[in-house]
Amino acid sequence: MGHAVEARRLEKRFTRRRSIRDILFHPFRSPEAVQALRGVDLTIREGEIFGLLGPNGAGKTTLLKILSCLVLPDVGTAAIGGYPTSREQLVKPLIGLVHSDERSFYWRLTGRQNMNFFSTLYEVPREARDARVDELLRKVDMEEAADRPFADYSSGMKQRMSIARALLHDPPILLMDEPTRSLDPAAALSLRRFIQDELSGRDRKTIVLATHNLHEAELLCSRIAILMKGKVRQIGTVEEVRRWGLDTRNYEMEVDRWPVEAGERFAVLSDRSWEDGRRVRVALAGEDGLNLLLAFLMERGVKLRSCNQVDADLEGAFARILEAE
Amino acid sequence: MIRVAAKLWAFIVRDFQQQVSYRLAFLLQIGGMFLSLGAFFFLTRMIDPEAKGLDGMNPFEWMLLGLAFQYYFSTALYAFSAKVRSEQMMGTLEAMLVSPTSTGLVIFSSAAWDFTYAGFRVLLYLGGAWLIFGISFHLENFPVLILGVVLTLLSSVGLGMLSASFILYFKRGDPINFFLSGMTTFFGTVFFPAEQLPAFLQGVSDYLPITWSLRVVRGALLLGKGFAELKNDLLALTVLTAVLLPAGLFLSRIAIRKAKQEGSLVQY
Ligand SMILES: Nc1ncnc2c1ncn2[C@@H]1O[C@H](COP(=O)(O)OP(=O)(O)O)[C@@H](O)[C@H]1O
Ligand SMILES: [Mg+2]
């Protein structure tokens, strides 16, 4: 199996635009800059659903835009199907980009008119166009609404149109930027099924899915990369990433109160109110760690109601990686 | 080539479909156009037909063509930058640029409809003048006229792309646009012949494509001049086009490249 996507040492720095006034009053101040990517290395294999997981501002969108030739990296290279992204004519036929925002369509036109316009840009031959557009509208279940103005569509419908557009030229690789971000839970569920069964299962597309939703990544992705502040912190199968840094075990305990010093001594994953006490999840160094914590709590007169060991999950890994920063 | 034409056509269809939803605005525009036509008819009666530079042409007819072409050039200047700006805001610029369509073609085609529409309005304007004021045009040198119009079109596309590139590159209001509109109005021989200007300013007109467009169109339509008499004007227009169009294409690629470096293809 070949490599669908390869990124090597990608770096990207954005400078914020300065207003004329700012330039006039502070001519020598250098503009504010954001380092969006700090040396990203990735390899994505053909046919997999690859999750690009990270909080807002981690650099997911920037990375996807570099892969789709919309942003030029400052340092490093990216290749799609073996071609460097600098060779746009070779790369563009291989990729379909599903934008994260709902704009990027002509709102005064109908869904079908939009699709017809973009199909010409995607070089679908005129005689095949109507059939292709119909087929895709059917595929994303937009047949009935196709002749209504785009402005009237719900978020879910707009997102489905965005997917249909990205499929016009039948690219082997789909880059999806938080496709479920603005959807309600039911719509998100059905979109995930569609990605898994249709796009990945039936059409065998390679899918790069940017998301900040851990649950979504666990459900869909075969491999994931955890991106934070422009760096890949972990990369591997979901199973591998889950277990990362697990010389510790996670416990969930219900206590009547949780002393502040406990948070300083032990790795707290989550801490919330529960009935008239607190439910706290901690990562501990095995049984020794557990006994240490118990002794610590007893000493302070904390009343323990229950204590369970919990399985490793992506959330825990995420918290550990954050902690390791 | 067929592919390029198909894409160009798709842009025209796209904007026509959007325009259809503004029918009332269209009718109002046409109404306004004919009112101004009337105003200029009476205004130009105060002009001395023997004035220097009119070369014996009727002042109303002379100015009528000037106005029609000024309208055309200002559309060109305005349409590109306005389109590119709004597509940047809508996110559709990015959507077009991920497709396997070249940057130059996307920018070039973005104002195709505005040109078609402006051409249509110019025809209406001239047709209206012919109907209402009984102007007679010389149409015997039609091929020369067409050549002049095509060169006018291409040179104004070049100017428009320059102004769109400026907007993309500097991401702010477009002084070039403002400057060129002003220059066109003042030096473009729209309202008065260059010969009326002080001698040291007359040369400025020679650098504006509209000056040569108008010499060709006025010569052919009002005086019935043929290719032999207009070939110097056509040559000048060709030279300006040969500079402006490639410059526009080239600079728009540079501007898009800069936008890709800055991540500013989409603006909020
Ligand atoms: N065009 C841009 N100009 C300036 N800053 C930008 C631009 N694009 C992204 N950024 C900044 O780069 C960082 C990464 O952004 P992004 O890639 O959108 O993250 P994500 O998609 O993971 O939320 C953020 O801090 C964001 O504000
Ligand atoms: Mg994003």
Coordinates of C-alpha atoms and ligand atoms in Angstrom, one line a residue:
Chain A
M1 CA 0.0 0.0 0.0
G2 CA 1.3 3.4 -0.9
H3 CA 1.2 6.6 1.0
A4 CA -1.7 8.9 0.4
V5 CA -0.3 11.9 2.3
E6 CA 3.1 12.7 3.6
A7 CA 4.1 15.8 5.5
R8 CA 7.7 16.5 6.5
R9 CA 8.8 19.2 8.9
L10 CA 5.9 21.5 8.0
E11 CA 6.1 24.9 9.6
K12 CA 3.7 27.8 9.1
R13 CA 3.7 31.2 10.8
F14 CA 0.9 33.7 10.2
T15 CA 1.3 37.4 10.8
R16 CA -1.7 39.3 11.8
R17 CA -2.6 42.1 9.5
R18 CA -1.9 45.6 10.9
S19 CA -4.3 48.5 10.5
I20 CA -3.1 51.7 8.8
R21 CA -3.5 53.5 12.1
D22 CA -1.3 51.0 13.9
I23 CA 1.4 51.3 11.2
L24 CA 1.3 55.1 11.5
F25 CA 1.5 55.2 15.3
H26 CA 3.9 52.3 15.7
P27 CA 5.9 52.1 12.5
F28 CA 8.7 49.9 14.0
R29 CA 6.7 47.5 16.0
S30 CA 6.8 44.1 14.4
P31 CA 3.4 42.6 13.6
E32 CA 1.9 40.0 15.9
A33 CA 2.6 36.5 14.7
V34 CA 1.1 33.1 15.3
Q35 CA 3.1 30.0 14.8
A36 CA 0.3 27.7 13.5
L37 CA 2.5 24.7 12.7
R38 CA 5.9 23.9 14.3
G39 CA 7.4 21.0 12.4
V40 CA 4.6 18.5 11.5
D41 CA 5.6 15.0 10.3
L42 CA 2.9 12.7 9.2
T43 CA 2.3 9.7 7.0
I44 CA -1.2 8.7 6.1
R45 CA -1.8 5.4 4.3
E46 CA -4.1 4.7 1.4
G47 CA -7.6 3.7 2.4
E48 CA -7.5 4.6 6.1
I49 CA -9.6 7.1 8.0
F50 CA -7.0 9.2 9.7
G51 CA -8.0 11.4 12.6
L52 CA -6.3 14.8 13.1
L53 CA -7.3 15.4 16.7
G54 CA -6.6 18.6 18.5
P55 CA -8.2 21.5 20.4
N56 CA -9.2 24.7 18.6
G57 CA -6.2 26.6 17.3
A58 CA -4.0 23.5 17.2
G59 CA -3.4 24.0 13.5
K60 CA -5.7 21.4 12.0
T61 CA -7.2 23.7 9.4
T62 CA -3.9 25.1 8.5
L63 CA -2.5 21.6 7.9
L64 CA -5.5 20.6 5.7
K65 CA -5.1 23.9 3.7
I66 CA -1.5 23.2 3.1
L67 CA -2.4 19.7 1.8
S68 CA -5.0 21.3 -0.5
C69 CA -2.6 23.8 -2.0
L70 CA -4.5 26.8 -0.4
V71 CA -1.8 27.8 2.0
L72 CA 2.0 27.6 1.3
P73 CA 4.2 26.3 4.1
D74 CA 7.1 28.4 5.2
V75 CA 9.3 25.3 5.8
G76 CA 8.9 21.6 5.0
T77 CA 7.1 19.7 2.3
A78 CA 3.9 17.9 1.8
A79 CA 3.1 15.3 -0.8
I80 CA -0.2 13.9 -2.0
G81 CA -0.1 10.5 -3.7
G82 CA 3.7 11.0 -4.1
Y83 CA 3.4 14.5 -5.7
P84 CA 4.6 17.6 -3.8
T85 CA 1.9 20.1 -3.2
S86 CA 3.8 22.6 -5.2
R87 CA 2.7 20.7 -8.3
E88 CA -0.9 21.8 -8.1
Q89 CA -2.1 20.4 -11.4
L90 CA -1.1 16.9 -10.3
V91 CA -2.3 17.2 -6.7
K92 CA -5.7 18.8 -7.1
P93 CA -7.3 16.0 -9.0
L94 CA -6.4 13.7 -6.1
I95 CA -8.0 15.6 -3.3
G96 CA -11.5 16.8 -2.3
L97 CA -11.7 19.4 0.5
V98 CA -14.8 19.5 2.7
H99 CA -14.7 23.0 4.2
S100 CA -15.6 23.5 7.8
D101 CA -17.7 26.6 7.4
E102 CA -21.0 26.8 5.7
R103 CA -20.0 29.6 3.4
S104 CA -18.1 28.8 0.3
F105 CA -21.3 28.4 -1.7
Y106 CA -23.4 30.9 -3.6
W107 CA -26.3 31.4 -1.3
R108 CA -28.6 33.0 -3.9
L109 CA -28.3 30.0 -6.1
T110 CA -29.9 26.6 -5.6
G111 CA -28.0 23.6 -4.6
R112 CA -28.1 22.2 -8.1
Q113 CA -27.0 25.5 -9.7
N114 CA -24.0 25.5 -7.3
M115 CA -23.1 21.9 -8.2
N116 CA -23.4 22.6 -11.9
F117 CA -21.0 25.6 -11.6
F118 CA -18.4 23.7 -9.6
S119 CA -18.7 20.6 -11.8
T120 CA -17.3 22.7 -14.7
L121 CA -14.4 23.9 -12.5
Y122 CA -13.8 20.3 -11.6
E123 CA -13.7 19.4 -15.3
V124 CA -16.7 17.0 -15.3
P125 CA -17.4 16.7 -19.0
R126 CA -20.6 18.6 -20.0
E127 CA -22.4 15.5 -21.3
A128 CA -21.7 13.6 -18.1
R129 CA -22.5 16.6 -15.8
D130 CA -26.3 16.2 -15.2
A131 CA -26.0 12.5 -14.4
R132 CA -23.0 13.1 -12.1
V133 CA -24.7 15.9 -10.2
D134 CA -27.9 13.8 -9.8
E135 CA -25.9 10.9 -8.6
L136 CA -24.1 12.9 -5.9
L137 CA -27.2 14.7 -4.8
R138 CA -28.8 11.3 -4.3
K139 CA -25.8 10.0 -2.5
V140 CA -25.9 12.8 0.1
D141 CA -29.7 12.7 0.2
M142 CA -30.2 16.2 -1.2
E143 CA -32.2 15.2 -4.2
E144 CA -35.4 16.7 -3.0
A145 CA -34.0 20.0 -1.8
A146 CA -31.7 20.4 -4.8
D147 CA -33.8 23.1 -6.4
R148 CA -34.2 25.3 -3.3
P149 CA -31.8 28.2 -2.7
F150 CA -28.7 27.3 -0.8
A151 CA -29.6 30.0 1.8
D152 CA -32.6 28.0 2.9
Y153 CA -30.6 24.8 3.8
S154 CA -30.0 23.7 7.4
S155 CA -26.4 23.2 8.6
G156 CA -26.6 19.5 8.0
M157 CA -27.7 20.0 4.4
K158 CA -25.0 22.6 3.8
Q159 CA -22.4 20.2 5.1
R160 CA -23.8 17.4 2.9
M161 CA -23.6 19.7 -0.1
S162 CA -20.0 20.4 0.8
I163 CA -19.3 16.7 0.7
A164 CA -21.1 16.3 -2.6
R165 CA -19.0 19.1 -4.1
A166 CA -15.8 17.5 -2.9
L167 CA -16.7 14.3 -4.6
L168 CA -17.5 15.8 -8.1
H169 CA -14.2 14.7 -9.6
D170 CA -14.2 11.4 -7.7
P171 CA -10.9 12.1 -5.8
P172 CA -9.2 9.2 -4.0
I173 CA -8.5 11.4 -1.0
L174 CA -11.0 13.4 1.1
L175 CA -9.8 16.1 3.5
M176 CA -12.6 16.8 6.0
D177 CA -12.4 19.8 8.3
E178 CA -14.6 19.2 11.4
P179 CA -17.5 18.0 9.3
T180 CA -19.8 17.5 12.3
R181 CA -19.0 20.8 14.1
S182 CA -22.2 22.6 13.6
L183 CA -24.6 19.6 13.5
D184 CA -27.1 18.5 16.0
P185 CA -26.4 15.0 17.6
A186 CA -28.7 13.1 15.2
A187 CA -27.3 14.8 12.1
A188 CA -23.8 14.2 13.4
L189 CA -24.5 10.5 14.0
S190 CA -25.9 10.0 10.5
L191 CA -23.0 11.9 8.9
R192 CA -20.5 9.7 10.8
R193 CA -22.3 6.6 9.5
F194 CA -22.1 8.0 6.0
I195 CA -18.4 8.7 6.3
Q196 CA -17.7 5.2 7.7
D197 CA -20.1 3.1 5.5
E198 CA -20.2 5.0 2.3
L199 CA -17.1 7.0 1.8
S200 CA -14.7 4.7 3.5
G201 CA -16.4 1.4 3.3
R202 CA -17.9 1.4 -0.2
D203 CA -15.9 4.0 -2.0
R204 CA -12.6 3.1 -0.4
K205 CA -11.6 6.7 -0.1
T206 CA -8.7 7.8 2.1
I207 CA -10.1 10.2 4.6
V208 CA -8.3 12.7 6.7
L209 CA -10.7 13.9 9.3
A210 CA -9.9 16.9 11.4
T211 CA -11.9 17.0 14.6
H212 CA -11.7 18.2 18.2
N213 CA -14.2 15.5 19.2
L214 CA -12.4 12.6 20.9
H215 CA -15.5 10.4 20.7
E216 CA -15.7 10.9 17.0
A217 CA -12.1 10.1 16.5
E218 CA -12.5 6.9 18.5
L219 CA -15.5 5.8 16.6
L220 CA -14.2 6.5 13.1
C221 CA -10.5 6.5 12.8
S222 CA -8.1 3.7 12.3
R223 CA -5.1 5.9 13.2
I224 CA -4.9 9.3 14.7
A225 CA -2.4 12.1 15.3
I226 CA -2.8 14.4 18.3
L227 CA -2.0 17.9 17.3
M228 CA -1.4 20.5 19.9
K229 CA -0.1 24.0 19.4
G230 CA 1.2 23.2 16.0
K231 CA 3.0 20.0 16.9
V232 CA 2.1 16.3 16.5
R233 CA 2.3 15.0 20.1
Q234 CA 1.3 11.4 19.4
I235 CA 0.6 9.4 16.4
G236 CA -0.6 5.8 16.0
T237 CA -3.6 3.5 16.1
V238 CA -6.4 4.6 18.5
E239 CA -5.4 1.7 20.7
E240 CA -1.7 2.9 20.9
V241 CA -2.6 6.5 21.6
R242 CA -5.1 5.5 24.3
R243 CA -2.4 3.7 26.2
W244 CA 0.2 6.4 25.8
G245 CA 2.0 7.2 29.0
L246 CA 0.1 4.5 30.8
D247 CA 2.5 3.4 33.4
T248 CA -0.5 4.9 35.3
R249 CA -3.9 3.6 35.8
N250 CA -7.1 5.7 36.0
Y251 CA -9.4 5.5 39.0
E252 CA -12.7 7.2 39.5
M253 CA -13.7 7.9 43.1
E254 CA -16.6 9.5 44.8
V255 CA -15.7 11.6 47.8
D256 CA -17.5 14.0 50.0
R257 CA -15.0 16.7 49.3
W258 CA -11.7 17.1 47.4
P259 CA -8.8 18.9 49.1
V260 CA -7.0 21.4 46.9
E261 CA -3.5 20.0 47.8
A262 CA -4.6 16.6 46.4
G263 CA -4.8 18.3 43.0
E264 CA -1.2 19.4 43.4
R265 CA 0.1 16.0 44.4
F266 CA -1.9 13.7 42.0
A267 CA -2.8 13.8 38.3
V268 CA -6.4 14.8 38.3
L269 CA -8.1 14.0 34.9
S270 CA -11.5 15.4 35.8
D271 CA -13.3 16.7 38.9
R272 CA -16.9 17.6 39.1
S273 CA -19.7 17.9 41.6
W274 CA -21.6 14.7 42.3
E275 CA -24.7 14.6 44.4
D276 CA -23.5 16.3 47.6
G277 CA -19.8 15.5 47.0
R278 CA -17.4 15.2 44.1
R279 CA -16.6 12.6 41.5
V280 CA -12.9 12.7 40.7
R281 CA -10.9 10.9 38.1
V282 CA -7.2 10.5 38.8
A283 CA -4.3 8.8 37.0
L284 CA -2.1 7.0 39.5
A285 CA 1.1 5.0 39.4
G286 CA -0.6 1.6 39.9
E287 CA -1.5 0.2 43.3
D288 CA 1.2 2.0 45.1
G289 CA -0.2 5.2 43.8
L290 CA -3.7 4.3 44.8
N291 CA -2.6 3.5 48.4
L292 CA -0.7 6.8 48.6
L293 CA -3.7 8.7 47.6
L294 CA -6.0 6.8 50.0
A295 CA -3.7 7.5 52.9
F296 CA -3.5 11.1 51.9
L297 CA -7.3 11.4 51.8
M298 CA -7.8 9.5 55.1
E299 CA -5.3 11.8 56.8
R300 CA -7.4 14.8 55.9
G301 CA -10.7 13.1 57.0
V302 CA -12.1 12.8 53.5
K303 CA -14.9 10.3 53.2
L304 CA -14.6 7.8 50.3
R305 CA -17.9 6.5 48.9
S306 CA -16.6 4.4 46.0
C307 CA -13.5 3.8 44.0
N308 CA -13.3 2.1 40.5
Q309 CA -10.6 1.5 38.1
V310 CA -11.5 2.8 34.6
D311 CA -10.3 1.6 31.3
A312 CA -7.8 3.7 29.3
D313 CA -9.6 6.0 26.9
L314 CA -8.6 8.7 24.5
E315 CA -9.7 11.4 26.8
G316 CA -7.2 10.2 29.4
A317 CA -4.5 10.0 26.9
F318 CA -5.4 13.5 25.8
A319 CA -5.2 14.8 29.4
R320 CA -1.8 13.1 29.9
I321 CA -0.4 14.6 26.7
L322 CA -1.6 18.0 27.8
E323 CA 0.0 17.4 31.2
A324 CA 3.3 16.4 29.6
E325 CA 3.5 19.8 27.8
Chain B
M1 CA -9.4 25.7 -25.2
I2 CA -12.8 24.2 -25.2
R3 CA -12.4 23.6 -21.5
V4 CA -11.4 27.2 -20.9
A5 CA -14.4 28.4 -22.9
A6 CA -16.7 26.0 -20.9
K7 CA -15.4 27.4 -17.6
L8 CA -15.8 31.0 -18.8
W9 CA -19.3 30.2 -19.8
A10 CA -20.0 28.6 -16.4
F11 CA -19.0 31.8 -14.7
I12 CA -21.4 33.8 -16.9
V13 CA -24.3 31.4 -16.2
R14 CA -23.5 31.5 -12.5
D15 CA -23.8 35.3 -12.3
F16 CA -26.7 35.5 -14.7
Q17 CA -28.6 33.2 -12.3
Q18 CA -27.7 35.4 -9.4
Q19 CA -28.7 38.6 -11.3
V20 CA -32.1 37.3 -12.2
S21 CA -33.1 37.8 -8.6
Y22 CA -32.6 41.5 -9.0
R23 CA -35.1 42.3 -11.8
L24 CA -36.4 45.5 -10.4
A25 CA -33.0 47.0 -9.9
F26 CA -32.3 46.2 -13.5
L27 CA -35.3 48.1 -14.7
L28 CA -34.5 51.1 -12.5
Q29 CA -31.0 51.2 -13.9
I30 CA -32.2 51.2 -17.5
G31 CA -34.7 54.0 -16.6
G32 CA -31.9 56.1 -15.0
M33 CA -29.7 55.5 -18.0
F34 CA -32.2 57.0 -20.4
L35 CA -32.8 60.0 -18.2
S36 CA -29.1 60.8 -18.2
L37 CA -29.1 60.3 -22.0
G38 CA -31.8 63.0 -22.2
A39 CA -29.8 65.3 -20.0
F40 CA -26.7 65.0 -22.1
F41 CA -28.7 65.6 -25.3
F42 CA -29.8 69.1 -24.0
L43 CA -26.4 69.8 -22.4
T44 CA -24.5 69.2 -25.5
R45 CA -26.6 71.7 -27.5
M46 CA -24.6 74.3 -25.7
I47 CA -21.3 73.0 -27.1
D48 CA -19.8 74.7 -30.1
P49 CA -19.7 72.0 -32.8
E50 CA -16.6 73.7 -34.3
A51 CA -14.6 73.2 -31.1
K52 CA -11.0 72.0 -31.4
G53 CA -10.7 68.2 -31.3
L54 CA -14.3 67.4 -32.3
D55 CA -13.2 67.0 -35.9
G56 CA -16.6 67.9 -37.1
M57 CA -18.5 65.3 -35.2
N58 CA -21.8 66.2 -33.6
P59 CA -21.1 67.0 -29.9
F60 CA -24.0 64.8 -28.6
E61 CA -22.9 61.8 -30.6
W62 CA -19.3 62.4 -29.7
M63 CA -20.1 62.4 -26.0
L64 CA -22.6 59.6 -26.2
L65 CA -19.9 57.2 -27.3
G66 CA -17.6 58.6 -24.7
L67 CA -20.1 58.0 -21.9
A68 CA -20.9 54.5 -23.2
F69 CA -17.2 53.5 -23.2
Q70 CA -16.4 55.2 -19.9
Y71 CA -19.2 53.1 -18.4
Y72 CA -17.6 50.0 -19.9
F73 CA -14.1 50.8 -18.6
S74 CA -15.4 51.7 -15.1
T75 CA -17.2 48.4 -15.0
A76 CA -14.0 46.7 -15.9
L77 CA -12.1 48.5 -13.2
Y78 CA -14.7 48.0 -10.6
A79 CA -16.1 44.5 -11.4
F80 CA -12.9 42.5 -10.8
S81 CA -11.9 43.9 -7.5
A82 CA -15.4 43.9 -6.2
K83 CA -15.9 40.3 -7.3
V84 CA -12.6 39.0 -5.9
R85 CA -13.3 40.8 -2.6
S86 CA -16.8 39.4 -2.2
E87 CA -15.7 35.9 -3.1
Q88 CA -13.0 36.2 -0.5
M89 CA -15.6 37.1 2.0
M90 CA -18.0 34.3 0.9
G91 CA -15.3 31.7 1.0
T92 CA -16.0 30.8 -2.6
L93 CA -12.6 32.0 -3.8
E94 CA -11.0 29.2 -1.9
A95 CA -13.6 26.8 -3.1
M96 CA -12.8 27.6 -6.7
L97 CA -9.0 27.5 -6.1
V98 CA -9.0 23.9 -4.7
S99 CA -10.5 22.8 -8.0
P100 CA -8.2 22.0 -10.9
T101 CA -8.8 25.4 -12.5
S102 CA -5.8 27.7 -12.8
T103 CA -5.6 30.9 -10.7
G104 CA -5.4 33.1 -13.7
L105 CA -8.5 31.7 -15.3
V106 CA -10.5 32.0 -12.0
I107 CA -9.7 35.7 -11.7
F108 CA -10.0 36.3 -15.5
S109 CA -13.5 34.7 -15.6
S110 CA -14.8 36.2 -12.3
A111 CA -16.0 39.4 -14.1
A112 CA -17.1 37.7 -17.3
W113 CA -20.7 38.3 -16.5
D114 CA -20.2 42.0 -15.6
F115 CA -18.6 42.5 -19.0
T116 CA -21.4 40.8 -20.8
Y117 CA -23.9 42.8 -18.9
A118 CA -22.1 46.1 -19.4
G119 CA -21.8 45.3 -23.2
F120 CA -25.5 44.7 -23.3
R121 CA -26.2 48.0 -21.5
V122 CA -23.9 49.8 -23.9
L123 CA -25.8 48.4 -26.8
L124 CA -29.1 49.4 -25.2
Y125 CA -27.7 52.9 -24.7
L126 CA -26.7 53.3 -28.3
G127 CA -29.9 51.6 -29.5
G128 CA -31.9 54.0 -27.4
A129 CA -30.1 57.0 -28.7
W130 CA -30.7 55.8 -32.2
L131 CA -34.4 55.3 -31.6
I132 CA -35.1 58.4 -29.6
F133 CA -32.7 61.0 -31.0
G134 CA -32.5 59.6 -34.5
I135 CA -28.7 59.3 -34.5
S136 CA -27.4 57.5 -37.5
F137 CA -24.2 55.4 -37.1
H138 CA -21.9 54.3 -39.9
L139 CA -21.8 50.6 -39.9
E140 CA -20.1 50.0 -43.2
N141 CA -16.7 49.3 -41.4
F142 CA -18.1 46.7 -39.1
P143 CA -15.0 44.5 -38.9
V144 CA -12.9 47.4 -37.8
L145 CA -15.5 48.3 -35.2
I146 CA -15.5 44.7 -33.8
L147 CA -11.7 44.7 -33.7
G148 CA -11.8 47.9 -31.7
V149 CA -14.3 46.6 -29.3
V150 CA -12.4 43.3 -28.8
L151 CA -9.2 45.2 -28.1
T152 CA -11.1 47.5 -25.7
L153 CA -12.5 44.4 -23.9
L154 CA -9.1 42.8 -23.5
S155 CA -7.3 45.9 -22.4
S156 CA -10.0 46.7 -19.8
V157 CA -9.8 43.1 -18.6
G158 CA -6.1 43.7 -18.1
L159 CA -6.7 46.9 -16.1
G160 CA -9.4 45.1 -14.1
M161 CA -7.1 42.2 -13.2
L162 CA -4.4 44.7 -12.2
S163 CA -6.8 46.3 -9.8
A164 CA -8.0 42.9 -8.4
S165 CA -4.4 42.0 -7.9
F166 CA -3.8 45.1 -6.0
I167 CA -6.7 44.3 -3.7
L168 CA -5.6 40.8 -3.1
Y169 CA -2.0 41.8 -2.5
F170 CA -2.5 44.8 -0.2
K171 CA -5.9 43.7 1.2
R172 CA -7.2 47.2 1.4
G173 CA -9.2 49.7 -0.6
D174 CA -8.0 50.1 -4.0
P175 CA -6.3 53.4 -4.7
I176 CA -5.3 52.2 -8.2
N177 CA -8.9 51.8 -9.0
F178 CA -9.7 55.3 -7.7
F179 CA -6.8 56.8 -9.5
L180 CA -7.6 55.1 -12.8
S181 CA -11.3 56.0 -12.7
G182 CA -10.3 59.6 -12.1
M183 CA -7.7 59.5 -14.9
T184 CA -10.1 57.9 -17.3
T185 CA -12.8 60.6 -16.6
F186 CA -10.4 63.5 -16.9
F187 CA -7.9 62.4 -19.5
G188 CA -9.8 59.7 -21.3
T189 CA -11.4 62.1 -23.8
V190 CA -14.8 61.2 -22.5
F191 CA -16.2 64.7 -21.9
F192 CA -13.8 66.8 -23.9
P193 CA -11.1 66.2 -26.5
A194 CA -7.5 66.0 -25.3
E195 CA -6.8 69.0 -27.6
Q196 CA -8.6 71.2 -25.1
L197 CA -6.0 70.5 -22.4
P198 CA -2.9 72.6 -21.9
A199 CA -0.2 71.1 -24.2
F200 CA 1.9 69.6 -21.5
L201 CA -1.0 67.5 -20.2
Q202 CA -2.2 66.3 -23.6
G203 CA 0.3 63.4 -23.7
V204 CA -1.3 61.8 -20.6
S205 CA -4.3 60.7 -22.7
D206 CA -2.0 58.6 -24.9
Y207 CA -1.3 56.2 -22.1
L208 CA -5.0 55.3 -21.5
P209 CA -6.6 52.6 -23.5
I210 CA -9.9 54.4 -23.5
T211 CA -8.4 57.3 -25.5
W212 CA -7.6 54.9 -28.4
S213 CA -10.8 52.9 -28.1
L214 CA -12.8 56.1 -28.4
R215 CA -10.7 57.2 -31.4
V216 CA -11.4 53.9 -33.2
V217 CA -15.1 53.7 -32.3
R218 CA -15.9 57.4 -32.9
G219 CA -14.0 57.3 -36.2
A220 CA -15.7 54.2 -37.4
L221 CA -19.2 54.9 -36.1
L222 CA -19.5 58.6 -36.6
L223 CA -17.1 59.4 -39.5
G224 CA -17.2 56.1 -41.3
K225 CA -13.4 55.7 -41.2
G226 CA -12.0 52.4 -42.4
F227 CA -9.0 50.3 -41.4
A228 CA -6.5 52.4 -43.3
E229 CA -7.4 55.6 -41.5
L230 CA -7.6 53.9 -38.1
K231 CA -4.7 51.6 -38.2
N232 CA -2.5 53.8 -36.1
D233 CA -5.1 54.0 -33.4
L234 CA -5.7 50.3 -33.5
L235 CA -1.9 49.7 -33.3
A236 CA -1.7 51.9 -30.2
L237 CA -4.6 50.0 -28.6
T238 CA -3.0 46.7 -29.5
V239 CA 0.3 47.7 -27.8
L240 CA -1.5 48.8 -24.6
T241 CA -3.5 45.6 -24.6
A242 CA -0.3 43.5 -25.1
V243 CA 1.1 45.2 -22.0
L244 CA -1.9 45.3 -19.8
L245 CA -3.4 41.8 -20.3
P246 CA -0.3 39.8 -19.6
A247 CA 0.6 42.1 -16.7
G248 CA -2.9 41.6 -15.2
L249 CA -2.6 37.8 -15.6
F250 CA 0.9 37.7 -14.2
L251 CA 0.2 40.0 -11.2
S252 CA -2.9 38.2 -10.3
R253 CA -0.9 35.0 -10.0
I254 CA 1.6 36.8 -7.8
A255 CA -1.2 38.2 -5.7
I256 CA -2.8 34.8 -5.2
R257 CA 0.6 33.4 -4.2
K258 CA 1.0 36.0 -1.6
A259 CA -2.5 35.3 -0.3
K260 CA -1.6 31.6 0.0
Q261 CA 1.5 32.6 2.0
E262 CA -0.6 34.8 4.3
G263 CA -3.5 32.5 4.5
S264 CA -5.7 35.3 3.4
L265 CA -7.7 33.7 0.6
V266 CA -10.6 33.7 3.0
Q267 CA -11.3 36.9 4.9
Y268 CA -13.8 37.3 7.7
Ligands
LIG1 N1 -4.9 33.4 8.0 C1 -4.5 33.5 9.2 N2 -3.9 34.6 9.7 C2 -3.5 34.7 11.0 N3 -3.6 33.7 11.9 C3 -4.1 32.5 11.5 C4 -4.6 32.3 10.1 N4 -5.1 31.1 10.0 C5 -4.9 30.5 11.2 N5 -4.3 31.4 12.1 C6 -4.0 31.1 13.5 O1 -3.2 29.9 13.5 C7 -3.6 29.0 14.6 C8 -4.0 27.7 14.1 O2 -5.3 27.8 13.5 P1 -6.1 26.7 12.8 O3 -5.2 25.9 11.8 O4 -7.3 27.3 12.2 O5 -6.4 25.7 14.0 P2 -7.6 24.6 14.2 O6 -8.2 24.4 12.9 O7 -6.9 23.5 14.8 O8 -8.6 25.2 15.1 C9 -4.6 29.8 15.4 O9 -4.0 30.4 16.4 C10 -5.2 30.8 14.4 O10 -5.6 31.9 15.0
MG2 MG -10.2 24.6 12.2

